Amino acid sequence: MSPVGVFDSGVGGLSVLAALRAELPHERFVYFSDAAYAPYGERGDDYVIERSRKVTAQLIAEHGIKALVVACNTATTAAIHLLRAEHPALPIVGLEPALKPAVATSRTGHISVMATRGTLASAKYAALRDSFAGSAHVRSVPCDGLVKAIEGFDTEAIATLCARYTAEAGPFGDAPGEVDTVVLGCTHYPLVKNELQRHAPPTLRFIDTGAPVAQQTRRVLAAAGRLADGEGGLILRSSGDQAVLEVAAARWLQTSPQGTTATSA
């Protein structure tokens, strides 16, 4: 059975991949990190569209993927509509900041969204945010530099930036006007959730999209008659430093993927 393709600008999509593997243990996955062209979140739409097209084409040509998960909020907002138009036979699942479940669970109606500047500046995000204008107050927090710090395993920078952006997302609490729910609107951010929690009260809820995306991928595969029932597997590919991706996978997936030959797009 052909694999499911998953791609991100770097290692952030591993947070989504972890949820996918938990939900779909019999599936084979090929994960592509476009690290040589990262970060997407601080680039323009044209750049992200070009890279998304090239990575998708490579995953189809080299791996014959049966479905694609765009494990990147920025790539989803900029390019998923074009990818779906250009590959109508390929089921494609994308991401968006988890505002709907955040609004549903918030007690105060005050929510902060931590995301890249590219995601927060997109028309798709604006429409999503505005759709909840009557039911919640949404604060957008651009987290410049955090993706780069995570990609570089820069512990000091991660700690500094998490402290800064968590402070900007507050004030936190259960009183009127206080934020009780934070949406992690970039796939990199769940990888440093523990560090973010260090700067927030224990009652603050952090919500990301990993589990919902995995569940949607199962539904899409089932509808297309493409669910696998064999032994699962994982291949890692990168347009950048393959060793960095392998170290990140070992750290955040607790796995030893096979077939981790470097490649580029």
PDB file of C-alpha atoms in Angstrom, residues 91-241:
ATOM      1  CA  PRO A  91      -6.969  13.404  -0.747  1.00  0.00           C
ATOM      2  CA  ILE A  92      -5.354  16.388   0.996  1.00  0.00           C
ATOM      3  CA  VAL A  93      -5.782  17.300   4.659  1.00  0.00           C
ATOM      4  CA  GLY A  94      -4.662  20.674   5.973  1.00  0.00           C
ATOM      5  CA  LEU A  95      -4.421  22.538   9.233  1.00  0.00           C
ATOM      6  CA  GLU A  96      -5.912  25.644  10.709  1.00  0.00           C
ATOM      7  CA  PRO A  97      -5.546  27.117  14.194  1.00  0.00           C
ATOM      8  CA  ALA A  98      -7.878  25.247  16.557  1.00  0.00           C
ATOM      9  CA  LEU A  99     -10.170  28.188  17.296  1.00  0.00           C
ATOM     10  CA  LYS A 100     -13.389  26.184  17.102  1.00  0.00           C
ATOM     11  CA  PRO A 101     -12.546  23.792  19.975  1.00  0.00           C
ATOM     12  CA  ALA A 102     -10.963  26.663  21.899  1.00  0.00           C
ATOM     13  CA  VAL A 103     -14.125  28.739  21.727  1.00  0.00           C
ATOM     14  CA  ALA A 104     -16.222  25.700  22.637  1.00  0.00           C
ATOM     15  CA  THR A 105     -14.230  25.016  25.812  1.00  0.00           C
ATOM     16  CA  SER A 106     -13.321  28.526  26.969  1.00  0.00           C
ATOM     17  CA  ARG A 107     -15.128  29.716  30.082  1.00  0.00           C
ATOM     18  CA  THR A 108     -14.131  33.387  29.824  1.00  0.00           C
ATOM     19  CA  GLY A 109     -14.510  33.750  26.069  1.00  0.00           C
ATOM     20  CA  HIS A 110     -10.986  35.194  25.853  1.00  0.00           C
ATOM     21  CA  ILE A 111      -8.556  33.192  23.717  1.00  0.00           C
ATOM     22  CA  SER A 112      -5.030  33.841  22.493  1.00  0.00           C
ATOM     23  CA  VAL A 113      -3.606  32.361  19.301  1.00  0.00           C
ATOM     24  CA  MET A 114       0.166  31.896  19.152  1.00  0.00           C
ATOM     25  CA  ALA A 115       1.257  31.475  15.529  1.00  0.00           C
ATOM     26  CA  THR A 116       3.685  32.631  12.879  1.00  0.00           C
ATOM     27  CA  ARG A 117       3.297  36.067  11.381  1.00  0.00           C
ATOM     28  CA  GLY A 118       2.469  34.463   8.016  1.00  0.00           C
ATOM     29  CA  THR A 119      -0.461  32.521   9.419  1.00  0.00           C
ATOM     30  CA  LEU A 120      -1.830  35.470  11.378  1.00  0.00           C
ATOM     31  CA  ALA A 121      -1.589  37.793   8.361  1.00  0.00           C
ATOM     32  CA  SER A 122      -3.459  35.420   6.047  1.00  0.00           C
ATOM     33  CA  ALA A 123      -6.962  36.025   4.747  1.00  0.00           C
ATOM     34  CA  LYS A 124      -7.932  32.494   5.778  1.00  0.00           C
ATOM     35  CA  TYR A 125      -6.998  33.132   9.405  1.00  0.00           C
ATOM     36  CA  ALA A 126      -8.771  36.501   9.383  1.00  0.00           C
ATOM     37  CA  ALA A 127     -11.956  34.849   8.146  1.00  0.00           C
ATOM     38  CA  LEU A 128     -11.667  32.123  10.788  1.00  0.00           C
ATOM     39  CA  ARG A 129     -11.068  34.663  13.568  1.00  0.00           C
ATOM     40  CA  ASP A 130     -13.911  36.902  12.388  1.00  0.00           C
ATOM     41  CA  SER A 131     -16.318  33.964  12.321  1.00  0.00           C
ATOM     42  CA  PHE A 132     -16.089  33.874  16.130  1.00  0.00           C
ATOM     43  CA  ALA A 133     -16.315  37.635  16.620  1.00  0.00           C
ATOM     44  CA  GLY A 134     -19.690  37.389  18.294  1.00  0.00           C
ATOM     45  CA  SER A 135     -18.801  34.572  20.665  1.00  0.00           C
ATOM     46  CA  ALA A 136     -15.186  35.159  21.727  1.00  0.00           C
ATOM     47  CA  HIS A 137     -12.441  37.735  21.999  1.00  0.00           C
ATOM     48  CA  VAL A 138      -9.388  36.467  20.110  1.00  0.00           C
ATOM     49  CA  ARG A 139      -5.912  37.892  20.643  1.00  0.00           C
ATOM     50  CA  SER A 140      -3.306  37.092  17.979  1.00  0.00           C
ATOM     51  CA  VAL A 141       0.317  36.708  19.113  1.00  0.00           C
ATOM     52  CA  PRO A 142       2.973  36.514  16.347  1.00  0.00           C
ATOM     53  CA  CYS A 143       5.914  34.476  17.645  1.00  0.00           C
ATOM     54  CA  ASP A 144       8.815  35.639  15.490  1.00  0.00           C
ATOM     55  CA  GLY A 145      11.945  33.544  15.846  1.00  0.00           C
ATOM     56  CA  LEU A 146      10.429  30.667  17.803  1.00  0.00           C
ATOM     57  CA  VAL A 147      10.351  28.274  14.858  1.00  0.00           C
ATOM     58  CA  LYS A 148      14.002  29.009  14.095  1.00  0.00           C
ATOM     59  CA  ALA A 149      14.963  28.383  17.725  1.00  0.00           C
ATOM     60  CA  ILE A 150      13.113  25.051  17.764  1.00  0.00           C
ATOM     61  CA  GLU A 151      14.692  24.008  14.471  1.00  0.00           C
ATOM     62  CA  GLY A 152      18.123  24.827  15.862  1.00  0.00           C
ATOM     63  CA  PHE A 153      17.587  23.098  19.232  1.00  0.00           C
ATOM     64  CA  ASP A 154      18.530  26.459  20.772  1.00  0.00           C
ATOM     65  CA  THR A 155      17.451  25.827  24.357  1.00  0.00           C
ATOM     66  CA  GLU A 156      18.305  29.314  25.589  1.00  0.00           C
ATOM     67  CA  ALA A 157      16.432  31.063  22.787  1.00  0.00           C
ATOM     68  CA  ILE A 158      13.451  28.726  23.188  1.00  0.00           C
ATOM     69  CA  ALA A 159      13.221  29.573  26.889  1.00  0.00           C
ATOM     70  CA  THR A 160      13.521  33.318  26.267  1.00  0.00           C
ATOM     71  CA  LEU A 161      10.986  33.407  23.437  1.00  0.00           C
ATOM     72  CA  CYS A 162       8.481  31.150  25.193  1.00  0.00           C
ATOM     73  CA  ALA A 163       8.581  33.439  28.220  1.00  0.00           C
ATOM     74  CA  ARG A 164       8.137  36.547  26.042  1.00  0.00           C
ATOM     75  CA  TYR A 165       5.269  35.287  23.914  1.00  0.00           C
ATOM     76  CA  THR A 166       3.425  33.605  26.767  1.00  0.00           C
ATOM     77  CA  ALA A 167       3.474  36.946  28.603  1.00  0.00           C
ATOM     78  CA  GLU A 168       2.072  38.652  25.490  1.00  0.00           C
ATOM     79  CA  ALA A 169      -0.730  36.085  25.330  1.00  0.00           C
ATOM     80  CA  GLY A 170      -1.986  36.960  28.840  1.00  0.00           C
ATOM     81  CA  PRO A 171      -3.268  38.053  31.268  1.00  0.00           C
ATOM     82  CA  PHE A 172      -4.390  34.564  32.240  1.00  0.00           C
ATOM     83  CA  GLY A 173      -7.103  33.462  34.598  1.00  0.00           C
ATOM     84  CA  ASP A 174     -10.771  32.616  34.949  1.00  0.00           C
ATOM     85  CA  ALA A 175     -11.993  36.129  35.696  1.00  0.00           C
ATOM     86  CA  PRO A 176     -13.870  38.228  33.114  1.00  0.00           C
ATOM     87  CA  GLY A 177     -11.476  39.596  30.490  1.00  0.00           C
ATOM     88  CA  GLU A 178      -8.757  37.041  31.272  1.00  0.00           C
ATOM     89  CA  VAL A 179      -7.454  34.430  28.828  1.00  0.00           C
ATOM     90  CA  ASP A 180      -8.100  30.815  29.830  1.00  0.00           C
ATOM     91  CA  THR A 181      -7.253  29.084  26.541  1.00  0.00           C
ATOM     92  CA  VAL A 182      -4.246  29.385  24.193  1.00  0.00           C
ATOM     93  CA  VAL A 183      -4.264  27.951  20.684  1.00  0.00           C
ATOM     94  CA  LEU A 184      -0.908  26.705  19.441  1.00  0.00           C
ATOM     95  CA  GLY A 185      -1.321  27.766  15.816  1.00  0.00           C
ATOM     96  CA  CYS A 186       1.995  26.440  14.521  1.00  0.00           C
ATOM     97  CA  THR A 187       2.954  22.771  14.434  1.00  0.00           C
ATOM     98  CA  HIS A 188       6.343  23.553  15.969  1.00  0.00           C
ATOM     99  CA  TYR A 189       4.883  24.950  19.181  1.00  0.00           C
ATOM    100  CA  PRO A 190       3.514  21.713  20.698  1.00  0.00           C
ATOM    101  CA  LEU A 191       7.119  20.467  20.684  1.00  0.00           C
ATOM    102  CA  VAL A 192       7.929  23.091  23.338  1.00  0.00           C
ATOM    103  CA  LYS A 193       4.612  22.947  25.184  1.00  0.00           C
ATOM    104  CA  ASN A 194       6.348  22.061  28.439  1.00  0.00           C
ATOM    105  CA  GLU A 195       8.404  25.250  28.232  1.00  0.00           C
ATOM    106  CA  LEU A 196       5.315  27.336  27.471  1.00  0.00           C
ATOM    107  CA  GLN A 197       3.525  25.829  30.451  1.00  0.00           C
ATOM    108  CA  ARG A 198       6.351  26.921  32.751  1.00  0.00           C
ATOM    109  CA  HIS A 199       5.262  30.522  32.194  1.00  0.00           C
ATOM    110  CA  ALA A 200       1.512  29.991  32.611  1.00  0.00           C
ATOM    111  CA  PRO A 201      -0.831  29.025  35.433  1.00  0.00           C
ATOM    112  CA  PRO A 202      -1.688  25.310  35.651  1.00  0.00           C
ATOM    113  CA  THR A 203      -5.320  26.003  34.788  1.00  0.00           C
ATOM    114  CA  LEU A 204      -4.455  27.471  31.361  1.00  0.00           C
ATOM    115  CA  ARG A 205      -5.456  25.185  28.478  1.00  0.00           C
ATOM    116  CA  PHE A 206      -3.216  24.789  25.428  1.00  0.00           C
ATOM    117  CA  ILE A 207      -4.911  23.415  22.314  1.00  0.00           C
ATOM    118  CA  ASP A 208      -3.268  22.203  19.105  1.00  0.00           C
ATOM    119  CA  THR A 209      -4.509  20.462  15.958  1.00  0.00           C
ATOM    120  CA  GLY A 210      -2.613  17.153  15.982  1.00  0.00           C
ATOM    121  CA  ALA A 211      -5.397  14.822  17.137  1.00  0.00           C
ATOM    122  CA  PRO A 212      -8.205  16.432  15.052  1.00  0.00           C
ATOM    123  CA  VAL A 213      -6.021  16.301  11.921  1.00  0.00           C
ATOM    124  CA  ALA A 214      -5.226  12.642  12.541  1.00  0.00           C
ATOM    125  CA  GLN A 215      -8.918  11.842  12.979  1.00  0.00           C
ATOM    126  CA  GLN A 216      -9.790  13.715   9.779  1.00  0.00           C
ATOM    127  CA  THR A 217      -7.057  11.846   7.905  1.00  0.00           C
ATOM    128  CA  ARG A 218      -8.583   8.536   9.045  1.00  0.00           C
ATOM    129  CA  ARG A 219     -12.004   9.667   7.799  1.00  0.00           C
ATOM    130  CA  VAL A 220     -10.581  10.770   4.435  1.00  0.00           C
ATOM    131  CA  LEU A 221      -8.669   7.529   3.908  1.00  0.00           C
ATOM    132  CA  ALA A 222     -11.687   5.441   4.882  1.00  0.00           C
ATOM    133  CA  ALA A 223     -13.962   7.357   2.511  1.00  0.00           C
ATOM    134  CA  ALA A 224     -11.495   6.771  -0.325  1.00  0.00           C
ATOM    135  CA  GLY A 225     -11.105   3.067   0.523  1.00  0.00           C
ATOM    136  CA  ARG A 226      -7.400   3.602   1.215  1.00  0.00           C
ATOM    137  CA  LEU A 227      -6.972   2.563   4.843  1.00  0.00           C
ATOM    138  CA  ALA A 228      -4.059   0.176   5.319  1.00  0.00           C
ATOM    139  CA  ASP A 229      -4.221  -2.978   7.430  1.00  0.00           C
ATOM    140  CA  GLY A 230      -0.578  -4.062   7.342  1.00  0.00           C
ATOM    141  CA  GLU A 231       2.529  -3.092   9.240  1.00  0.00           C
ATOM    142  CA  GLY A 232       3.094   0.643   9.636  1.00  0.00           C
ATOM    143  CA  GLY A 233       6.326   2.389   8.802  1.00  0.00           C
ATOM    144  CA  LEU A 234       8.085   5.727   8.468  1.00  0.00           C
ATOM    145  CA  ILE A 235      10.485   7.256   5.976  1.00  0.00           C
ATOM    146  CA  LEU A 236      12.125  10.615   6.654  1.00  0.00           C
ATOM    147  CA  ARG A 237      13.173  12.982   3.894  1.00  0.00           C
ATOM    148  CA  SER A 238      14.666  16.480   4.052  1.00  0.00           C
ATOM    149  CA  SER A 239      15.712  19.192   1.648  1.00  0.00           C
ATOM    150  CA  GLY A 240      18.148  20.334   4.342  1.00  0.00           C
ATOM    151  CA  ASP A 241      20.333  18.518   6.843  1.00  0.00           C
TER     152      ASP A 241
END
